[in-house]
Structures are given as C-alpha cells and as structure tokens.
C-alpha cells in the first residue's frame, strides 16, 4: 500500500549546518551497553537502524578523555586513534545506507567516579563524584578548563577522521557542562555565578568545535529545556534565557528535560510526546533545526509535531530500538506493522548492568552482529516439519510468527479464550496497558500468515499432543506464581502459607479481589509487587507492601523508574515496609520480621498476596520428553521477563533446522 501523502513531510530532507539529513527520522544518542567494549556489535546495531530508514543515527555518549569514565556502564570513547578505527566501523555501516552519523562527545565531570581510569574526577567545584561513591572531584582551575577544551577539540577532530557528520556538545543530564550551567555553579571566575558566566564554557565549546570541524561536520547541542519542577509544570525560565543567548550558534538543538526518569520515562508514568509541553517554546527562540524525543510510535503524532512547528526532526531512541524499520514502514504505508515500543525500559537495563542491550518487542536488538539476526528477515524453512506450539503467551506467539514467516506449517493451541498469556493479563493492571502491544504486533503478523493456525479455548493434554502428531512440539505454557512464599529470602515455605488468606498475583489477575487490610509480600523485586499494591490501593483497599529489600521494586532502578514507583506507593498511602520479611501467616494476621534485627511484630491482614517467585508449568514436558521431539521455551522453561520469553520464542524459530554453533552460541569481539 503506498503511503498516505500526508506523511510525505516526514521524508523531507533537513539541512543541519554543512550536512543534510535525508529525512526527519533521527535516532538520538542512546546507550547500548556495548560502547568501546563491543565495536562490531555496535556497528551492526547502528547499521540496521540506518538500513531501516533512520536518516540520522547517533552513537551513545562518547567519552573524550580518561578523566571521564563511566565504568561499569560502557560508554563509547574517542580517547585516541585506536578509538577512531573502532568507531569508523559504526560510521561506515551508517553511511552504507545513506544516513548521517552523529557522535555525542561527553565529559561526565562530577558524575564520573572513574573506577576504570583511576583519574581524579573533575568538576566546576569540589563536590561528591559518581553516584553514591565515596570520592569527590577536584575543582577545575583555568588551566583545567583550557585542557578540557583541548580534549574536546581533539576528540572532535578524531570524530571527523572517523567520518562522523554531526558532532555533539553535550550540555545536559547530570554531566560536566550541565554542572557548569546550573545555578549551583558559583565559581568566582568568569565561568560561574551569573547566567552568562555559567553558559560561557558551553558557548566557547560550540564556537571552538565549529571552528575545528565545522567545515564538514554539523555541531549539535544537547540541552535541557527545563531546570526542575513537577512533570507537568517544569521550570523553563533559565534554560530559555540561556537558549536565547546561544540561539543560532549551534547547527542543531537536541532538546531534553531535566529529569531523566521523565525524559525516558516508562509508559507506566509518562505518555507519548511527554516532553512537548516543556519544550514547545524552543523553536520560537532559534532558527536552527530542533530535534526532541517522546517515545513516538504514531506517525500522526510525528506529523502533528512537525506541522505545529514543535520539532523539525523526529527524535527517537526506544522507538528505533523496538523497530529499526519504523521509518521504512511509514514510507511504504505499512504503519500497522510498526513494532511499537511498550515503554518498559528493558533496553536501558543493558547499560545499567553493563551488558549488551536487549528489547522486549524486538528480540534481534543487540544480536545483529553476534548472531546475525535481522529484525525483518529470517531464513526460509529448513524442512517440511509440522510444528505444534502449545501456549499463546509472548514466547508461543513469537515462535509461531517467525516459524510461520519461515514457511513452516504451525498450529498454536491456547487454553484461554484470548491470546497474549501474561501480557494480556498484566496489561490490565494499573499503568501497564501499553504492554499489550507485545501481543498486538504478533496478532497482526499472525493474521497475515496463512500457514499458521491457532485455536483458542483449547487446553492441550498429553493424549491430544500425541494424537495430533506434529513433527515437533514446543511448549510455551508459562509459569504460575508460587503460593508458598519461596523466593529470594525464603528458601523454605513460609509457615501458614496454605491458609485461606493467601492469594497470588495470578488470582488477582483472574479477577479475585482481596479484602483489606491486605499485605502484598514482594520478594520478586521487579514491577509485580508494586503494581499489585497500586492496583489494590486504587480499588480502595488498605494495603501494605512488605519487602526484604531496602526499597520498593528494587530491580526497577535498572529501568529508571524505582524512584517514581516508590513515590507513587507513598503518595497513594500504601504502607511501605522495607528490610522486612514475612515470617508467618495466620488467619487474620501476619508476623513480620526485621531482616537485620530479627524483631517480629504481628499486623492485621485479611489477605496476603504472595509475590515471590514462579513455578514453570512443565508437566507436559516431563510426561512426553522421552516419547516425542518436544522442547520448552519461555517461562515454562525458566520464568523471566517478557523480554526473555519473546527472545526464547524468537530463538526457537531461528534455530529450527539451522546449524547452530556448538559451545558459545554467538560471535565474540
Ligand atoms: P510465556 O511468557 O512463556 O509466553 P505465558 O504465561 O505468558 O508464558 O503464556 C503461557 C500461555 O500458555 C498462557 O496463555 C496459558 O493459557 C497457555 N497454556 C498453558 N498451558 C496450556 C495448555 N496445556 N494448553 C494450551 N495452552 C496452555
Ligand atoms: Fe521499548 Fe521496552 Fe524495547 Fe525499550 S525494551 S525499546 S522500552 S519495548
């Protein structure tokens, strides 16, 4: 289907200083957990984005000097010429598809504890460095400022030699230039105090970078449109005054907001185009092109923002991760095939754990080079085997879709009357509605595949599987939450667990409403405990959230939402008991135990929601493993995230009849 001509505007070229972006689709800098450690993987990933139609593709933050190292989070680097050849791999892959390549030059200042380089951190003043690290910065003197500018220029020249088209001056988030811009910078020299003074270093870096590389490279500035305040009423006064001061100096403004957990907020907390209200003034004070993000997946939203003069370029990190071919799909009038980002931030957990990026919606993300996986292409089938997939959750759906695309005859049986498994159930919980997109994209694909049949309301048992006689059977039957409280803290069942007051998240998702006061016991530590507590509180119950961890939903620090989750829990009036385990359950009460002192106390609880760990639903496997060719994937093999299940389903489909290397199943750098 040809594209709607209304969207032609999205495919117009945009001049950015000395270079021209071929269209308005702009992959802003985003971390990948690869950085300087995995240059081939990085090049593969960025190249696929360019292939998918992103007219500009940028790197992650790229350190200019060893005094700015973010280990254990892997940034890119341009410290010396060795880095030039490594990053040139990325540039070449991007250029091969006609896109522009951008590099985000970065100095962390006080945000870098320099665990790797062991250089003394620097900043505008002597201040705590890193996150909670017990080190401080050295206050930069004038000679340090001169050195910083030299490092920046040398890195810019290296970037130019690597072939980059856009070089960033990175002046936001919590890094060095922002530390200079903030009112807390009260240096006594011309780089602190007044607004003009605080903006001086940024001005000089823009001017000097332009002078050094501006003949071939555009100079972009990443800048925050706000300096604080609540999400829907952010303070833009100072940033506006600064932007007016620098207005047409750079070739491009890349605009963010002060709070990272809002800028890249999960869909539980931040809607699409969430930055618009804060940054829509930017184009009124500059004639230079403006790019900004907003988890854009709707072409209508993109069009509106361009038409209304809010942005010139559609900035995207996550939408380009979930679907590297998003621009091409819009270009070809296939918008319905866009694999829409669900806003879960699993992609960010790669960087946060120092490991390569992964994505819930796009299981090929991060696997482009090391496994040769492509988000849109897959090899044709390797045999005429017929395949029965049991279970239509994310693992089963993903397997069925890609087996179908390979040309296999696939039958999928699902016990419930709806497909989607845990995604369908969980997306009905408070704030998780967009997670349903995992199901929706796959249902849309299934509808186009004539060789995949699915049956709802079909609980498959051992006899039926044997009778059906498929050549291969894959079980994607999921997992159930444990009722007995065994998890990370308790290795044995909690006394009283089998009483009538104990329920699980599965019961709640099946429609059971507890009576309060209710204790949600969270020894799982991802989102479920917090979401169940929130859902029950919103239903009017008196709720306590009890966890042995020292904060609510502690693993969500990796998805950049822990702070928001805890804030919401406290604001909703949920009683939060951290550092506390559930010692025992009685009919109308529970005994809580401090994990440090062992002190116990009894609290009233008519119901307890046990959110600790899950049991794989693998009975069919054990009944049939010796008799037929059968495999388990996803939660029924080992309960994990939705991303794990999608990946497992995808891997099963890719590896069917394929030559999979023995030993290490992927290429290493
Ligand atoms: P995963 O994340 O591994 O995909 P889910 O729990 O989301 O796991 O999905 C598992 C799906 O399998 C659920 O929709 C469930 O109804 C279905 N299922 C479980 N057992 C059977 C069975 N015996 N026959 C058919 N479907 C089943
Ligand atoms: Fe979007 Fe989640 Fe994929 Fe990140 S991991 S791109 S948030 S779907």
XYZ file of C-alpha atoms and ligand atoms in Angstrom:
704
model
C 0.000 0.000 0.000
C 1.505 3.404 -0.913
C 1.923 5.789 1.977
C -0.584 8.441 2.790
C 0.797 11.609 1.085
C 0.166 13.491 4.322
C 3.243 11.759 5.691
C 5.476 12.975 2.845
C 6.617 15.787 5.087
C 8.333 13.243 7.335
C 10.532 12.263 4.422
C 11.730 15.748 3.539
C 15.476 16.373 3.843
C 16.595 18.708 6.615
C 19.710 20.835 6.355
C 21.831 20.733 9.513
C 24.722 23.132 9.102
C 27.075 21.762 6.432
C 25.262 18.412 6.158
C 21.768 17.342 5.143
C 19.705 14.669 6.838
C 17.863 12.681 4.151
C 14.642 12.660 6.184
C 13.248 13.720 9.551
C 13.813 10.392 11.334
C 16.603 10.951 13.798
C 17.960 8.317 16.150
C 19.198 10.402 19.048
C 22.200 9.225 21.052
C 21.292 6.237 23.227
C 23.305 3.821 25.297
C 23.617 0.190 24.266
C 25.713 -1.468 26.952
C 28.282 -2.008 24.182
C 30.315 1.189 23.921
C 34.029 0.870 23.360
C 33.995 -2.755 24.515
C 31.973 -4.167 21.627
C 32.619 -2.123 18.467
C 31.463 -4.786 15.999
C 28.200 -5.351 17.842
C 27.674 -1.617 17.970
C 28.324 -1.168 14.268
C 25.884 -3.972 13.464
C 23.173 -2.404 15.621
C 23.540 1.127 14.275
C 23.801 -0.114 10.699
C 20.443 -1.860 10.942
C 18.837 1.392 12.113
C 20.189 3.187 9.046
C 19.011 0.338 6.842
C 15.544 0.687 8.366
C 15.316 4.290 7.234
C 16.569 6.411 10.137
C 18.089 9.344 8.269
C 20.418 10.171 11.150
C 21.902 7.637 13.542
C 23.968 8.669 16.551
C 26.282 6.859 18.942
C 25.849 6.626 22.680
C 27.676 9.057 24.961
C 31.290 9.062 23.867
C 33.968 9.905 26.387
C 36.537 12.448 25.245
C 39.183 11.699 27.875
C 40.131 9.177 30.600
C 39.097 11.716 33.250
C 35.538 10.844 32.219
C 34.941 7.131 32.524
C 31.596 5.690 33.490
C 32.548 2.115 34.238
C 30.825 -0.239 34.892
C 28.476 1.409 32.376
C 30.129 1.061 28.982
C 30.268 4.328 27.057
C 31.849 4.815 23.646
C 35.174 6.645 23.655
C 37.388 8.801 21.461
C 40.438 8.927 23.678
C 42.957 8.117 20.968
C 43.356 6.917 17.393
C 42.574 3.326 18.350
C 39.060 4.529 19.094
C 38.875 6.211 15.687
C 39.154 2.941 13.802
C 36.692 1.233 16.159
C 34.053 3.943 15.702
C 34.722 4.140 11.960
C 33.146 0.676 11.776
C 29.909 2.204 13.015
C 30.157 5.235 10.741
C 30.709 3.055 7.686
C 27.680 0.912 8.467
C 25.530 4.020 8.875
C 26.852 5.661 5.704
C 26.312 2.478 3.717
C 22.586 3.249 3.877
C 22.868 6.947 3.138
C 22.256 8.131 6.693
C 24.164 10.736 8.670
C 26.303 9.572 11.583
C 26.360 11.595 14.806
C 28.626 11.300 17.836
C 27.781 12.553 21.299
C 31.051 13.814 22.777
C 30.819 13.539 26.525
C 32.551 14.513 29.710
C 30.891 13.340 32.898
C 32.603 15.705 35.334
C 31.298 15.023 38.815
C 29.077 12.208 37.582
C 32.127 10.055 36.780
C 33.853 8.303 39.651
C 36.483 6.995 37.163
C 36.600 3.478 38.559
C 38.430 2.244 35.472
C 40.915 5.013 34.650
C 41.523 5.994 38.304
C 41.917 9.596 37.189
C 40.812 12.152 39.763
C 37.281 13.293 38.816
C 36.924 16.961 37.908
C 34.095 19.452 38.196
C 33.283 23.149 38.489
C 33.783 22.811 42.266
C 34.924 20.247 44.810
C 31.851 18.061 45.154
C 30.789 14.426 45.605
C 31.558 12.375 42.474
C 29.801 9.371 40.926
C 26.512 8.163 42.345
C 26.962 7.106 45.964
C 30.732 6.724 45.565
C 32.929 7.847 48.454
C 35.041 10.163 46.284
C 34.976 13.830 45.361
C 36.023 15.918 42.420
C 38.921 18.282 42.169
C 37.698 21.812 41.402
C 38.818 22.790 37.891
C 41.078 25.809 37.628
C 41.588 27.871 34.466
C 44.308 25.527 33.225
C 41.874 22.595 33.614
C 39.248 24.443 31.620
C 41.786 25.024 28.859
C 42.694 21.333 28.992
C 39.054 20.306 28.823
C 38.589 22.419 25.699
C 41.675 20.860 24.140
C 40.379 17.332 24.864
C 37.033 18.235 23.363
C 38.633 19.627 20.214
C 40.938 16.668 19.791
C 38.011 14.297 20.220
C 36.023 16.333 17.674
C 38.876 16.044 15.188
C 39.077 12.304 15.795
C 35.325 12.124 15.223
C 35.803 13.921 11.949
C 38.524 11.457 10.969
C 36.216 8.565 11.845
C 33.799 10.069 9.327
C 31.072 11.474 11.571
C 28.743 14.112 10.131
C 27.391 15.511 13.403
C 29.453 16.246 16.498
C 27.687 16.950 19.773
C 28.450 19.326 22.557
C 26.645 17.536 25.346
C 25.261 20.042 27.831
C 22.530 18.265 29.746
C 21.624 15.399 32.045
C 23.905 15.448 35.069
C 27.225 15.747 33.210
C 30.063 18.279 33.260
C 28.675 21.030 31.048
C 25.372 20.946 32.859
C 27.251 21.187 36.136
C 28.642 24.460 34.802
C 25.226 25.649 33.592
C 23.392 25.106 36.860
C 22.809 27.856 39.451
C 24.792 25.750 41.920
C 27.898 26.768 39.934
C 29.001 29.740 41.994
C 32.626 29.845 40.854
C 34.225 33.197 41.436
C 35.788 33.427 37.969
C 34.126 34.172 34.623
C 32.814 30.561 34.392
C 30.462 30.777 37.375
C 27.871 32.945 39.076
C 25.818 34.883 36.538
C 23.836 33.145 33.817
C 26.198 34.471 31.139
C 29.194 33.202 33.054
C 27.709 29.762 33.617
C 26.930 29.496 29.895
C 30.424 30.657 28.904
C 32.063 27.239 28.700
C 29.233 25.896 26.555
C 29.455 28.922 24.255
C 33.212 28.552 23.874
C 32.947 24.829 23.180
C 30.312 25.368 20.498
C 32.390 28.096 18.844
C 35.661 26.216 19.031
C 34.154 22.913 17.874
C 32.622 24.674 14.894
C 35.911 26.274 14.082
C 37.732 22.941 14.332
C 35.376 20.649 12.391
C 32.544 22.847 11.168
C 33.684 22.645 7.550
C 32.374 19.083 7.247
C 30.523 18.392 10.499
C 27.409 19.919 11.970
C 27.687 20.873 15.626
C 24.692 19.835 17.715
C 23.990 20.790 21.303
C 22.067 18.514 23.608
C 20.333 20.757 26.077
C 17.628 20.592 28.734
C 14.566 22.785 28.248
C 13.818 22.756 31.974
C 15.677 23.035 35.229
C 13.344 21.275 37.648
C 9.772 21.125 38.874
C 6.889 18.708 38.548
C 6.410 16.724 35.321
C 3.529 18.815 34.028
C 4.805 22.197 35.209
C 8.552 22.278 34.670
C 10.579 25.415 35.222
C 11.894 26.613 31.859
C 12.972 30.146 32.842
C 16.756 29.776 32.995
C 17.111 27.297 30.121
C 15.090 29.653 27.970
C 17.297 32.603 28.829
C 20.383 30.523 28.036
C 18.980 29.224 24.797
C 18.145 32.779 23.761
C 21.741 33.686 24.492
C 23.110 30.894 22.293
C 20.177 30.777 19.901
C 21.719 30.288 16.455
C 25.213 29.306 17.497
C 24.946 25.526 17.019
C 23.638 23.871 13.864
C 21.089 21.778 15.730
C 19.384 21.773 19.120
C 18.694 18.345 20.603
C 16.258 19.071 23.408
C 15.597 17.061 26.572
C 14.176 17.877 30.032
C 15.854 17.990 33.414
C 14.549 14.706 34.784
C 15.906 11.641 33.057
C 13.188 9.433 34.543
C 10.677 11.651 32.749
C 12.600 12.125 29.526
C 12.855 8.372 29.093
C 10.007 7.528 31.430
C 8.271 4.191 31.275
C 4.750 4.069 29.884
C 3.557 3.450 33.444
C 4.433 7.061 34.216
C 4.933 9.094 31.031
C 2.723 9.296 27.905
C 3.841 9.561 24.268
C 5.083 13.092 23.438
C 5.542 13.743 27.154
C 8.183 16.447 26.609
C 6.062 18.569 24.310
C 4.588 20.864 26.944
C 8.014 21.646 28.358
C 9.931 22.191 25.126
C 7.418 23.558 22.616
C 8.860 27.105 23.022
C 12.318 26.151 21.760
C 11.655 26.805 18.087
C 10.424 30.295 18.901
C 13.888 31.338 20.072
C 16.082 29.720 17.414
C 16.090 29.419 13.654
C 18.160 26.261 13.817
C 16.564 22.836 13.465
C 15.281 21.204 16.640
C 15.039 17.534 17.490
C 13.401 16.060 20.563
C 12.106 12.707 21.753
C 8.789 11.452 23.116
C 8.585 7.670 22.593
C 6.942 8.444 19.269
C 5.398 5.459 17.542
C 2.388 7.124 15.973
C 3.006 8.750 12.564
C 0.080 11.054 13.317
C 1.826 12.425 16.401
C 5.050 12.881 14.434
C 3.223 14.737 11.703
C 1.385 16.980 14.126
C 4.578 17.990 15.943
C 6.347 18.861 12.703
C 3.329 20.708 11.298
C 2.849 22.671 14.509
C 6.491 23.709 14.445
C 7.412 21.991 17.710
C 10.232 19.924 16.212
C 11.928 19.558 12.836
C 13.308 16.098 13.390
C 11.569 13.116 15.000
C 13.935 12.117 17.764
C 13.806 8.518 18.885
C 15.809 6.132 20.950
C 13.330 3.470 22.110
C 11.027 3.507 19.067
C 14.119 2.869 16.936
C 15.154 0.015 19.226
C 11.748 -1.636 19.202
C 11.502 -1.158 15.446
C 14.621 -0.243 13.488
C 12.435 -0.282 10.363
C 9.821 2.166 11.647
C 10.652 4.849 9.028
C 10.600 2.377 6.174
C 7.238 1.024 7.300
C 5.758 4.513 7.317
C 7.400 5.212 3.946
C 5.739 2.144 2.464
C 2.322 2.718 4.029
C 2.783 -0.211 6.406
C 2.245 1.719 9.644
C 0.185 -1.145 11.040
C 3.339 -3.253 11.025
C 5.298 -0.938 13.308
C 6.528 -2.883 16.312
C 5.573 -0.240 18.816
C 7.735 0.340 21.843
C 5.842 -0.615 25.007
C 7.775 1.761 27.268
C 9.121 -0.901 29.632
C 12.779 0.254 29.588
C 14.218 -3.246 29.465
C 16.516 -1.731 26.817
C 18.038 0.503 29.471
C 18.796 -2.425 31.775
C 21.600 -3.495 29.425
C 23.567 -0.338 30.056
C 22.641 -0.365 33.725
C 24.008 -3.862 34.192
C 26.995 -3.333 31.880
C 25.667 -5.846 29.341
C 24.558 -5.568 25.700
C 21.169 -4.023 25.033
C 18.019 -6.115 24.688
C 14.433 -5.183 23.881
C 11.092 -6.692 24.817
C 9.472 -6.026 21.455
C 12.493 -6.615 19.241
C 14.415 -9.764 20.185
C 17.001 -9.152 17.459
C 18.189 -5.955 19.126
C 21.831 -6.406 20.131
C 22.079 -9.674 18.185
C 22.687 -8.138 14.741
C 26.402 -8.872 14.637
C 26.925 -11.589 17.189
C 24.096 -13.836 15.989
C 23.452 -12.341 12.573
C 19.785 -11.734 13.424
C 17.891 -9.179 11.382
C 14.678 -7.534 12.642
C 12.819 -8.071 9.381
C 14.447 -11.027 7.666
C 14.767 -14.697 8.522
C 15.923 -17.756 6.585
C 13.363 -19.906 4.807
C 12.388 -23.173 6.480
C 14.940 -25.962 6.578
C 12.496 -28.871 6.392
C 8.822 -29.687 5.945
C 8.341 -30.408 9.621
C 4.972 -29.514 11.104
C 5.094 -27.738 14.452
C 2.647 -27.590 17.343
C 3.074 -24.609 19.669
C 1.276 -25.040 22.996
C 0.582 -21.728 24.707
C -0.061 -18.322 23.175
C 1.853 -16.020 25.511
C 4.788 -13.920 24.325
C 7.040 -16.968 23.861
C 4.500 -19.039 21.936
C 3.287 -16.123 19.820
C 6.795 -15.056 18.858
C 7.757 -18.611 17.941
C 4.605 -19.058 15.857
C 5.079 -15.767 13.985
C 8.671 -16.394 12.955
C 8.214 -20.099 12.256
C 5.331 -19.003 10.080
C 7.470 -16.433 8.298
C 9.997 -19.156 7.626
C 7.262 -21.145 5.909
C 6.619 -23.931 8.405
C 3.132 -25.275 8.981
C 2.351 -24.172 12.505
C -0.543 -24.891 14.826
C -0.866 -22.893 18.019
C -3.175 -24.010 20.829
C -4.101 -21.665 23.664
C -6.064 -22.667 26.748
C -7.674 -19.269 27.266
C -10.180 -17.516 25.090
C -7.651 -14.784 24.311
C -4.068 -14.851 23.106
C -1.242 -12.998 24.824
C -0.724 -15.035 28.006
C 0.808 -12.993 30.785
C 0.936 -9.886 28.595
C -2.844 -9.853 28.234
C -3.310 -10.403 31.953
C -0.658 -7.969 33.145
C -1.632 -5.177 30.798
C -4.930 -4.944 32.685
C -3.043 -3.943 35.841
C -2.572 -0.327 36.834
C -0.378 1.569 34.333
C 0.623 -1.385 32.136
C -1.867 -1.058 29.289
C 0.783 -0.444 26.618
C 2.351 -3.789 27.349
C -0.495 -5.249 25.327
C 1.421 -4.090 22.247
C 3.602 -7.196 22.596
C 0.529 -9.269 21.817
C -0.969 -6.884 19.283
C 2.034 -6.791 16.949
C 2.192 -10.559 16.915
C -1.532 -10.994 16.320
C -1.282 -8.594 13.411
C 1.523 -10.677 11.926
C -0.322 -13.947 12.502
C -3.297 -12.576 10.622
C -1.083 -12.320 7.532
C 0.285 -15.846 7.744
C -1.852 -18.479 6.067
C 0.353 -21.313 7.265
C -0.232 -20.601 10.970
C -3.493 -21.743 12.518
C -4.447 -21.014 16.075
C -7.084 -22.460 18.364
C -8.392 -20.667 21.430
C -10.128 -22.234 24.411
C -8.055 -25.347 23.787
C -6.352 -26.847 26.801
C -3.993 -29.351 25.284
C -3.171 -32.515 27.222
C -0.703 -35.328 26.780
C -3.063 -37.546 24.768
C -4.034 -34.709 22.425
C -0.431 -33.844 21.698
C 0.319 -37.465 20.824
C -2.806 -37.755 18.755
C -2.127 -34.520 16.903
C 1.143 -35.999 15.720
C 3.112 -32.850 14.867
C 6.730 -33.490 13.920
C 7.845 -31.096 16.633
C 6.175 -29.748 19.714
C 7.180 -26.619 21.570
C 5.715 -25.920 24.976
C 5.247 -22.273 25.848
C 2.860 -22.944 28.705
C 4.190 -20.302 31.061
C 4.503 -20.255 34.819
C 2.308 -19.672 37.867
C 3.118 -17.545 40.891
C 4.040 -19.653 43.925
C 1.697 -19.565 46.870
C 4.176 -20.812 49.483
C 6.384 -17.724 49.679
C 9.583 -19.377 48.467
C 11.654 -16.716 46.728
C 14.915 -14.908 47.242
C 14.618 -14.507 51.010
C 12.804 -17.707 51.986
C 14.225 -20.951 50.701
C 11.510 -22.899 52.548
C 7.725 -22.329 52.512
C 6.507 -19.651 54.911
C 4.547 -21.169 57.838
C 0.818 -20.712 57.294
C 1.161 -20.213 53.535
C -1.550 -22.789 52.821
C -4.220 -20.895 54.786
C -7.241 -19.342 53.070
C -5.962 -15.761 53.272
C -3.036 -16.357 50.897
C -3.535 -15.416 47.253
C -1.164 -14.783 44.343
C -0.926 -12.235 41.534
C -2.454 -14.912 39.267
C -5.591 -14.894 41.429
C -5.818 -11.101 41.269
C -5.275 -11.092 37.502
C -8.002 -13.725 37.200
C -10.401 -11.249 38.816
C -10.204 -12.108 42.504
C -10.463 -9.024 44.718
C -8.962 -9.468 48.212
C -10.408 -7.870 51.289
C -8.327 -5.440 53.262
C -6.248 -4.865 55.123
C -4.045 -6.708 52.648
C -0.317 -7.368 52.745
C 1.482 -7.612 49.407
C 4.672 -9.524 50.097
C 7.256 -8.706 47.424
C 10.269 -10.973 47.264
C 10.326 -10.768 43.443
C 11.633 -7.175 43.336
C 10.676 -6.255 39.772
C 7.395 -4.487 38.984
C 4.732 -7.014 40.019
C 4.632 -6.410 43.798
C 4.431 -2.640 43.381
C 1.851 -2.854 40.590
C -0.388 -5.215 42.574
C -0.144 -2.953 45.626
C -1.031 0.047 43.469
C -3.916 -1.759 41.770
C -5.424 -2.846 45.096
C -4.955 0.555 46.682
C -6.690 2.211 43.762
C -9.550 -0.236 44.311
C -9.903 1.309 47.775
C -8.147 -1.310 49.915
C -5.923 -0.698 52.890
C -2.580 -2.014 51.551
C 0.873 -2.710 52.981
C 3.779 -3.524 50.704
C 6.327 -5.629 52.567
C 9.729 -6.467 51.102
C 13.074 -7.760 52.380
C 14.754 -5.271 50.016
C 15.592 -1.776 51.181
C 13.288 -0.098 48.696
C 10.142 -0.916 46.730
C 10.576 -2.791 43.412
C 14.339 -2.546 43.766
C 15.284 -4.046 40.356
C 13.463 -1.183 38.673
C 16.457 1.068 39.374
C 17.667 -0.521 36.124
C 14.556 0.626 34.271
C 14.903 4.152 35.674
C 11.565 4.004 37.457
C 12.268 2.890 41.035
C 12.092 6.414 42.356
C 8.784 7.019 40.631
C 7.350 3.724 41.827
C 8.270 4.416 45.435
C 6.955 7.968 45.184
C 3.650 6.658 43.854
C 3.384 3.987 46.529
C 3.946 6.512 49.285
C 1.675 9.117 47.685
C -1.163 6.634 47.323
C -0.961 5.928 51.045
C 0.369 2.390 50.752
C 2.226 1.434 53.904
C 5.750 0.505 52.786
C 7.738 -1.876 54.993
C 11.273 -2.351 53.672
C 14.002 -4.573 55.111
C 11.190 -6.786 56.341
C 10.311 -10.383 55.636
C 7.094 -12.277 56.106
C 7.756 -14.689 58.978
C 4.377 -16.440 59.088
C 0.748 -16.163 58.078
C -2.280 -16.684 60.360
C -5.981 -16.404 59.565
C -6.407 -12.658 60.132
C -2.849 -11.538 60.636
C 0.763 -11.966 59.597
C 4.017 -11.823 61.510
C 6.636 -9.517 60.033
C 10.322 -9.798 60.828
C 13.047 -7.162 60.533
C 15.753 -8.727 58.358
C 18.504 -7.017 60.363
C 17.462 -7.461 63.996
C 15.089 -10.391 63.756
C 12.497 -8.404 65.745
C 8.974 -9.534 64.974
C 5.557 -7.950 65.190
C 2.072 -9.007 64.262
C -0.098 -6.948 61.924
C -3.673 -7.434 60.829
C -4.077 -8.908 57.314
C -7.224 -10.429 55.920
C -5.365 -11.337 52.747
C -1.737 -11.794 51.737
C -0.643 -11.514 48.103
C 2.406 -13.730 47.771
C 4.645 -12.209 45.074
C 7.862 -14.143 45.424
C 8.730 -16.487 42.539
C 7.041 -18.659 39.939
C 6.682 -22.333 39.121
C 7.176 -23.421 35.486
C 4.135 -25.163 34.002
C 6.128 -28.002 32.509
C 4.189 -31.167 33.397
C 3.516 -31.920 29.734
C 7.204 -31.828 29.011
C 8.053 -34.347 31.701
C 5.239 -36.609 30.535
C 6.366 -36.571 26.910
C 10.086 -35.824 26.809
C 11.144 -39.426 26.251
C 8.496 -40.097 23.637
C 8.425 -37.260 21.137
C 10.520 -34.317 19.949
C 9.469 -31.664 22.414
C 11.077 -28.518 23.829
C 10.177 -25.889 26.425
C 10.617 -22.164 25.880
C 9.954 -19.034 27.901
C 8.501 -19.107 31.381
C 7.706 -22.809 31.261
C 11.429 -23.475 30.958
C 12.636 -20.758 33.320
C 10.415 -17.881 34.424
C 11.822 -14.493 33.464
C 10.855 -11.178 31.940
C 8.546 -10.768 28.970
C 11.685 -9.901 27.009
C 13.155 -13.278 27.950
C 10.078 -15.058 26.679
C 9.988 -13.168 23.378
C 13.681 -13.849 22.898
C 13.166 -17.548 23.645
C 10.349 -17.798 21.114
C 12.386 -16.000 18.506
C 15.442 -18.122 19.119
C 13.430 -21.306 18.807
C 12.127 -20.172 15.423
C 15.556 -19.042 14.188
C 17.298 -22.219 15.267
C 14.771 -24.669 13.866
C 16.680 -26.851 11.364
C 19.555 -24.347 11.409
C 23.225 -25.043 12.004
C 23.715 -23.659 15.495
C 27.314 -23.477 16.671
C 28.169 -25.850 19.467
C 29.761 -24.270 22.509
C 29.481 -20.471 22.540
C 26.303 -19.768 20.565
C 27.370 -16.320 19.324
C 30.338 -14.443 17.895
C 32.560 -12.692 20.382
C 34.518 -9.469 19.930
P 5.451 -17.065 28.284
O 5.881 -15.778 28.893
O 6.482 -18.113 28.420
O 4.936 -16.905 26.885
P 2.754 -17.012 29.440
O 2.382 -17.416 30.813
O 2.639 -15.600 29.071
O 4.227 -17.597 29.191
O 1.874 -17.805 28.412
C 1.613 -19.147 28.559
C 0.307 -19.444 27.873
O 0.161 -20.850 27.749
C -0.908 -18.940 28.628
O -1.694 -18.137 27.784
C -1.655 -20.224 29.024
O -3.059 -20.066 28.994
C -1.203 -21.189 27.948
N -1.251 -22.611 28.351
C -0.730 -23.162 29.466
N -0.941 -24.494 29.480
C -1.605 -24.791 28.336
C -2.112 -25.996 27.767
N -1.956 -27.168 28.365
N -2.736 -25.939 26.578
C -2.873 -24.754 25.926
N -2.420 -23.591 26.426
C -1.793 -23.599 27.616
Fe 10.611 -0.015 24.137
Fe 10.798 -1.827 26.066
Fe 12.003 -2.221 23.700
Fe 12.941 -0.396 25.334
S 12.842 -2.605 25.708
S 12.598 -0.158 23.176
S 11.098 0.393 26.254
S 9.817 -2.115 24.089
